Amino acid sequence: MNHLDTQLQKAQVKQAWEDVRKKRLENDLTEQLNEIQIKKAELDLAQHEQLQEIERRKQLAELAKLEQEANHILLASKVGASILAVVSFIVVTIITIYEKLKAVFGG
């Protein structure tokens, strides 16, 4: 019976060591999984930030395009106003000359 007890104790010790080894392996795998999940979360965050930056740059490009269009419209309106001022000056000058000629020649 003593030999059987020794064999049983050896088997129990061996099983206990096997359980410890499995638990350590399980803990190591859990730790690795946690590290992978953290890295994935970091990558997801970085990707989200990159997408936000891309969207921000698109919006800035659109704003720059709109600003350029607004500047073209403003320039066109200034040119139009200048042309209108010149035409008005010419019309007033012609009317003034006509009035003076009319007064001189009595018409």
Tab-separated table of N, CA and C in Angstrom:
chain	number	residue	atom	x	y	z
A	1	MET	N	0.822	-1.194	0.000
A	1	MET	CA	0.000	0.000	0.000
A	1	MET	C	0.860	1.249	0.000
A	2	ASN	N	2.011	1.156	0.636
A	2	ASN	CA	2.919	2.288	0.696
A	2	ASN	C	3.386	2.686	-0.695
A	3	HIS	N	3.676	1.715	-1.506
A	3	HIS	CA	4.097	1.988	-2.889
A	3	HIS	C	2.975	2.676	-3.665
A	4	LEU	N	1.724	2.232	-3.444
A	4	LEU	CA	0.586	2.857	-4.120
A	4	LEU	C	0.396	4.293	-3.650
A	5	ASP	N	0.577	4.528	-2.353
A	5	ASP	CA	0.466	5.897	-1.821
A	5	ASP	C	1.531	6.795	-2.440
A	6	THR	N	2.721	6.274	-2.565
A	6	THR	CA	3.810	7.046	-3.166
A	6	THR	C	3.490	7.353	-4.626
A	7	GLN	N	3.010	6.344	-5.324
A	7	GLN	CA	2.637	6.547	-6.729
A	7	GLN	C	1.518	7.582	-6.844
A	8	LEU	N	0.529	7.511	-5.917
A	8	LEU	CA	-0.588	8.458	-5.923
A	8	LEU	C	-0.082	9.865	-5.632
A	9	GLN	N	0.796	9.992	-4.663
A	9	GLN	CA	1.352	11.307	-4.325
A	9	GLN	C	2.155	11.866	-5.496
A	10	LYS	N	2.947	11.022	-6.129
A	10	LYS	CA	3.714	11.469	-7.295
A	10	LYS	C	2.774	11.938	-8.407
A	11	ALA	N	1.712	11.170	-8.616
A	11	ALA	CA	0.743	11.541	-9.649
A	11	ALA	C	0.054	12.858	-9.291
A	12	GLN	N	-0.263	13.035	-7.991
A	12	GLN	CA	-0.912	14.276	-7.552
A	12	GLN	C	0.034	15.466	-7.698
A	13	VAL	N	1.298	15.258	-7.340
A	13	VAL	CA	2.290	16.329	-7.491
A	13	VAL	C	2.471	16.654	-8.966
A	14	LYS	N	2.568	15.612	-9.778
A	14	LYS	CA	2.712	15.820	-11.223
A	14	LYS	C	1.499	16.573	-11.772
A	15	GLN	N	0.297	16.193	-11.326
A	15	GLN	CA	-0.924	16.865	-11.775
A	15	GLN	C	-0.945	18.317	-11.292
A	16	ALA	N	-0.492	18.527	-10.051
A	16	ALA	CA	-0.452	19.893	-9.507
A	16	ALA	C	0.507	20.751	-10.327
A	17	TRP	N	1.674	20.207	-10.656
A	17	TRP	CA	2.627	20.952	-11.483
A	17	TRP	C	2.049	21.205	-12.877
A	18	GLU	N	1.354	20.226	-13.404
A	18	GLU	CA	0.722	20.390	-14.715
A	18	GLU	C	-0.354	21.478	-14.646
A	19	ASP	N	-1.118	21.497	-13.551
A	19	ASP	CA	-2.141	22.534	-13.372
A	19	ASP	C	-1.495	23.915	-13.268
A	20	VAL	N	-0.382	23.989	-12.525
A	20	VAL	CA	0.341	25.266	-12.395
A	20	VAL	C	0.867	25.705	-13.758
A	21	ARG	N	1.450	24.767	-14.494
A	21	ARG	CA	1.973	25.087	-15.821
A	21	ARG	C	0.852	25.575	-16.738
A	22	LYS	N	-0.288	24.895	-16.702
A	22	LYS	CA	-1.427	25.310	-17.527
A	22	LYS	C	-1.917	26.697	-17.116
A	23	LYS	N	-1.966	26.931	-15.799
A	23	LYS	CA	-2.437	28.231	-15.309
A	23	LYS	C	-1.468	29.334	-15.739
A	24	ARG	N	-0.165	29.071	-15.644
A	24	ARG	CA	0.827	30.055	-16.101
A	24	ARG	C	0.670	30.323	-17.600
A	25	LEU	N	0.501	29.252	-18.354
A	25	LEU	CA	0.312	29.392	-19.797
A	25	LEU	C	-0.958	30.194	-20.090
A	26	GLU	N	-2.014	29.882	-19.352
A	26	GLU	CA	-3.272	30.620	-19.518
A	26	GLU	C	-3.070	32.100	-19.178
A	27	ASN	N	-2.350	32.369	-18.095
A	27	ASN	CA	-2.075	33.762	-17.715
A	27	ASN	C	-1.233	34.472	-18.773
A	28	ASP	N	-0.222	33.762	-19.294
A	28	ASP	CA	0.612	34.351	-20.348
A	28	ASP	C	-0.217	34.666	-21.592
A	29	LEU	N	-1.065	33.728	-21.966
A	29	LEU	CA	-1.911	33.944	-23.141
A	29	LEU	C	-2.897	35.085	-22.909
A	30	THR	N	-3.446	35.159	-21.699
A	30	THR	CA	-4.367	36.251	-21.369
A	30	THR	C	-3.637	37.587	-21.429
A	31	GLU	N	-2.410	37.614	-20.919
A	31	GLU	CA	-1.616	38.843	-20.959
A	31	GLU	C	-1.308	39.238	-22.407
A	32	GLN	N	-0.943	38.261	-23.221
A	32	GLN	CA	-0.681	38.544	-24.631
A	32	GLN	C	-1.936	39.040	-25.339
A	33	LEU	N	-3.066	38.428	-25.026
A	33	LEU	CA	-4.333	38.864	-25.614
A	33	LEU	C	-4.643	40.303	-25.202
A	34	ASN	N	-4.424	40.621	-23.935
A	34	ASN	CA	-4.651	41.991	-23.465
A	34	ASN	C	-3.743	42.977	-24.189
A	35	GLU	N	-2.480	42.600	-24.369
A	35	GLU	CA	-1.549	43.468	-25.088
A	35	GLU	C	-1.994	43.659	-26.539
A	36	ILE	N	-2.459	42.591	-27.152
A	36	ILE	CA	-2.954	42.686	-28.533
A	36	ILE	C	-4.171	43.600	-28.595
A	37	GLN	N	-5.072	43.460	-27.632
A	37	GLN	CA	-6.265	44.308	-27.608
A	37	GLN	C	-5.893	45.777	-27.399
A	38	ILE	N	-4.900	46.021	-26.551
A	38	ILE	CA	-4.436	47.400	-26.333
A	38	ILE	C	-3.840	47.954	-27.622
A	39	LYS	N	-2.999	47.161	-28.286
A	39	LYS	CA	-2.403	47.604	-29.555
A	39	LYS	C	-3.484	47.867	-30.602
A	40	LYS	N	-4.475	46.985	-30.653
A	40	LYS	CA	-5.574	47.173	-31.604
A	40	LYS	C	-6.319	48.468	-31.300
A	41	ALA	N	-6.580	48.723	-30.026
A	41	ALA	CA	-7.272	49.960	-29.650
A	41	ALA	C	-6.431	51.176	-30.026
A	42	GLU	N	-5.116	51.083	-29.814
A	42	GLU	CA	-4.227	52.191	-30.190
A	42	GLU	C	-4.249	52.407	-31.706
A	43	LEU	N	-4.211	51.311	-32.462
A	43	LEU	CA	-4.260	51.417	-33.924
A	43	LEU	C	-5.600	51.975	-34.394
A	44	ASP	N	-6.679	51.526	-33.764
A	44	ASP	CA	-8.006	52.054	-34.112
A	44	ASP	C	-8.072	53.552	-33.849
A	45	LEU	N	-7.518	53.971	-32.716
A	45	LEU	CA	-7.504	55.395	-32.376
A	45	LEU	C	-6.666	56.175	-33.386
A	46	ALA	N	-5.498	55.641	-33.725
A	46	ALA	CA	-4.635	56.313	-34.703
A	46	ALA	C	-5.332	56.401	-36.061
A	47	GLN	N	-6.011	55.336	-36.449
A	47	GLN	CA	-6.734	55.341	-37.723
A	47	GLN	C	-7.856	56.375	-37.681
A	48	HIS	N	-8.565	56.428	-36.565
A	48	HIS	CA	-9.645	57.411	-36.417
A	48	HIS	C	-9.083	58.829	-36.506
A	49	GLU	N	-7.955	59.065	-35.841
A	49	GLU	CA	-7.328	60.387	-35.892
A	49	GLU	C	-6.880	60.722	-37.316
A	50	GLN	N	-6.355	59.728	-38.032
A	50	GLN	CA	-5.937	59.960	-39.418
A	50	GLN	C	-7.138	60.287	-40.295
A	51	LEU	N	-8.232	59.575	-40.083
A	51	LEU	CA	-9.442	59.855	-40.859
A	51	LEU	C	-9.969	61.254	-40.557
A	52	GLN	N	-9.895	61.655	-39.281
A	52	GLN	CA	-10.319	63.011	-38.920
A	52	GLN	C	-9.417	64.043	-39.590
A	53	GLU	N	-8.119	63.767	-39.623
A	53	GLU	CA	-7.174	64.694	-40.255
A	53	GLU	C	-7.447	64.787	-41.756
A	54	ILE	N	-7.727	63.652	-42.383
A	54	ILE	CA	-8.054	63.658	-43.817
A	54	ILE	C	-9.310	64.483	-44.057
A	55	GLU	N	-10.324	64.287	-43.222
A	55	GLU	CA	-11.572	65.042	-43.369
A	55	GLU	C	-11.320	66.534	-43.150
A	56	ARG	N	-10.496	66.856	-42.154
A	56	ARG	CA	-10.179	68.261	-41.875
A	56	ARG	C	-9.459	68.887	-43.072
A	57	ARG	N	-8.538	68.142	-43.663
A	57	ARG	CA	-7.817	68.658	-44.832
A	57	ARG	C	-8.749	68.840	-46.027
A	58	LYS	N	-9.690	67.905	-46.191
A	58	LYS	CA	-10.678	68.058	-47.266
A	58	LYS	C	-11.490	69.329	-47.056
A	59	GLN	N	-11.906	69.556	-45.818
A	59	GLN	CA	-12.699	70.747	-45.515
A	59	GLN	C	-11.876	72.011	-45.734
A	60	LEU	N	-10.606	71.979	-45.339
A	60	LEU	CA	-9.743	73.140	-45.563
A	60	LEU	C	-9.556	73.399	-47.053
A	61	ALA	N	-9.399	72.333	-47.827
A	61	ALA	CA	-9.251	72.494	-49.280
A	61	ALA	C	-10.527	73.082	-49.875
A	62	GLU	N	-11.673	72.606	-49.404
A	62	GLU	CA	-12.951	73.134	-49.891
A	62	GLU	C	-13.098	74.605	-49.505
A	63	LEU	N	-12.709	74.936	-48.274
A	63	LEU	CA	-12.768	76.339	-47.844
A	63	LEU	C	-11.835	77.208	-48.681
A	64	ALA	N	-10.648	76.703	-48.977
A	64	ALA	CA	-9.702	77.461	-49.802
A	64	ALA	C	-10.279	77.674	-51.199
A	65	LYS	N	-10.928	76.642	-51.731
A	65	LYS	CA	-11.549	76.757	-53.053
A	65	LYS	C	-12.670	77.793	-53.022
A	66	LEU	N	-13.503	77.741	-51.983
A	66	LEU	CA	-14.589	78.715	-51.851
A	66	LEU	C	-14.044	80.130	-51.676
A	67	GLU	N	-12.960	80.246	-50.909
A	67	GLU	CA	-12.346	81.562	-50.715
A	67	GLU	C	-11.814	82.101	-52.043
A	68	GLN	N	-11.198	81.222	-52.833
A	68	GLN	CA	-10.679	81.634	-54.136
A	68	GLN	C	-11.825	82.078	-55.050
A	69	GLU	N	-12.923	81.331	-55.036
A	69	GLU	CA	-14.081	81.716	-55.845
A	69	GLU	C	-14.642	83.056	-55.378
A	70	ALA	N	-14.701	83.255	-54.067
A	70	ALA	CA	-15.198	84.524	-53.528
A	70	ALA	C	-14.278	85.672	-53.935
A	71	ASN	N	-12.976	85.430	-53.927
A	71	ASN	CA	-12.024	86.466	-54.349
A	71	ASN	C	-12.205	86.797	-55.828
A	72	HIS	N	-12.466	85.776	-56.653
A	72	HIS	CA	-12.714	86.031	-58.080
A	72	HIS	C	-13.978	86.859	-58.273
A	73	ILE	N	-15.016	86.520	-57.521
A	73	ILE	CA	-16.269	87.283	-57.615
A	73	ILE	C	-16.050	88.716	-57.155
A	74	LEU	N	-15.313	88.884	-56.061
A	74	LEU	CA	-15.025	90.229	-55.554
A	74	LEU	C	-14.228	91.024	-56.579
A	75	LEU	N	-13.232	90.391	-57.178
A	75	LEU	CA	-12.432	91.066	-58.201
A	75	LEU	C	-13.303	91.444	-59.394
A	76	ALA	N	-14.165	90.526	-59.813
A	76	ALA	CA	-15.057	90.809	-60.944
A	76	ALA	C	-15.995	91.966	-60.613
A	77	SER	N	-16.485	92.006	-59.379
A	77	SER	CA	-17.385	93.104	-59.014
A	77	SER	C	-16.627	94.427	-58.955
A	78	LYS	N	-15.368	94.391	-58.519
A	78	LYS	CA	-14.557	95.622	-58.504
A	78	LYS	C	-14.293	96.099	-59.930
A	79	VAL	N	-13.988	95.151	-60.819
A	79	VAL	CA	-13.767	95.503	-62.223
A	79	VAL	C	-15.055	96.067	-62.809
A	80	GLY	N	-16.174	95.416	-62.521
A	80	GLY	CA	-17.467	95.897	-63.002
A	80	GLY	C	-17.779	97.291	-62.474
A	81	ALA	N	-17.490	97.519	-61.200
A	81	ALA	CA	-17.733	98.841	-60.612
A	81	ALA	C	-16.833	99.885	-61.261
A	82	SER	N	-15.589	99.513	-61.535
A	82	SER	CA	-14.666	100.448	-62.190
A	82	SER	C	-15.150	100.782	-63.599
A	83	ILE	N	-15.588	99.761	-64.331
A	83	ILE	CA	-16.105	99.994	-65.689
A	83	ILE	C	-17.336	100.894	-65.625
A	84	LEU	N	-18.215	100.626	-64.671
A	84	LEU	CA	-19.418	101.449	-64.511
A	84	LEU	C	-19.047	102.892	-64.181
A	85	ALA	N	-18.035	103.076	-63.338
A	85	ALA	CA	-17.598	104.432	-62.991
A	85	ALA	C	-17.050	105.151	-64.219
A	86	VAL	N	-16.254	104.451	-65.030
A	86	VAL	CA	-15.690	105.057	-66.242
A	86	VAL	C	-16.809	105.404	-67.220
A	87	VAL	N	-17.746	104.477	-67.423
A	87	VAL	CA	-18.869	104.736	-68.329
A	87	VAL	C	-19.693	105.917	-67.821
A	88	SER	N	-19.951	105.956	-66.524
A	88	SER	CA	-20.709	107.075	-65.946
A	88	SER	C	-19.972	108.390	-66.167
A	89	PHE	N	-18.648	108.385	-65.961
A	89	PHE	CA	-17.854	109.596	-66.174
A	89	PHE	C	-17.951	110.045	-67.630
A	90	ILE	N	-17.850	109.068	-68.547
A	90	ILE	CA	-17.936	109.396	-69.977
A	90	ILE	C	-19.310	109.975	-70.306
A	91	VAL	N	-20.369	109.358	-69.795
A	91	VAL	CA	-21.731	109.846	-70.059
A	91	VAL	C	-21.906	111.250	-69.499
A	92	VAL	N	-21.457	111.484	-68.265
A	92	VAL	CA	-21.573	112.820	-67.656
A	92	VAL	C	-20.761	113.828	-68.457
A	93	THR	N	-19.573	113.429	-68.897
A	93	THR	CA	-18.729	114.328	-69.692
A	93	THR	C	-19.418	114.665	-71.016
A	94	ILE	N	-19.978	113.670	-71.678
A	94	ILE	CA	-20.678	113.903	-72.948
A	94	ILE	C	-21.868	114.830	-72.726
A	95	ILE	N	-22.639	114.578	-71.666
A	95	ILE	CA	-23.798	115.441	-71.377
A	95	ILE	C	-23.343	116.866	-71.087
A	96	THR	N	-22.271	117.006	-70.323
A	96	THR	CA	-21.755	118.340	-69.991
A	96	THR	C	-21.297	119.060	-71.257
A	97	ILE	N	-20.557	118.356	-72.103
A	97	ILE	CA	-20.100	118.959	-73.363
A	97	ILE	C	-21.299	119.328	-74.226
A	98	TYR	N	-22.280	118.449	-74.307
A	98	TYR	CA	-23.486	118.720	-75.087
A	98	TYR	C	-24.192	119.964	-74.553
A	99	GLU	N	-24.334	120.060	-73.232
A	99	GLU	CA	-25.006	121.222	-72.636
A	99	GLU	C	-24.231	122.509	-72.943
A	100	LYS	N	-22.902	122.455	-72.871
A	100	LYS	CA	-22.093	123.649	-73.146
A	100	LYS	C	-22.197	124.043	-74.614
A	101	LEU	N	-22.134	123.032	-75.500
A	101	LEU	CA	-22.273	123.321	-76.931
A	101	LEU	C	-23.659	123.883	-77.237
A	102	LYS	N	-24.657	123.348	-76.581
A	102	LYS	CA	-26.022	123.816	-76.767
A	102	LYS	C	-26.146	125.269	-76.303
A	103	ALA	N	-25.486	125.582	-75.198
A	103	ALA	CA	-25.544	126.947	-74.676
A	103	ALA	C	-24.785	127.898	-75.592
A	104	VAL	N	-23.653	127.442	-76.135
A	104	VAL	CA	-22.831	128.299	-76.990
A	104	VAL	C	-23.532	128.537	-78.324
A	105	PHE	N	-24.063	127.500	-78.898
A	105	PHE	CA	-24.661	127.634	-80.221
A	105	PHE	C	-26.160	127.933	-80.166
A	106	GLY	N	-26.687	128.027	-78.961
A	106	GLY	CA	-28.070	128.430	-78.785
A	106	GLY	C	-29.065	127.432	-79.312
A	107	GLY	N	-28.978	126.305	-78.875
A	107	GLY	CA	-29.854	125.301	-79.418
A	107	GLY	C	-30.778	124.782	-78.449
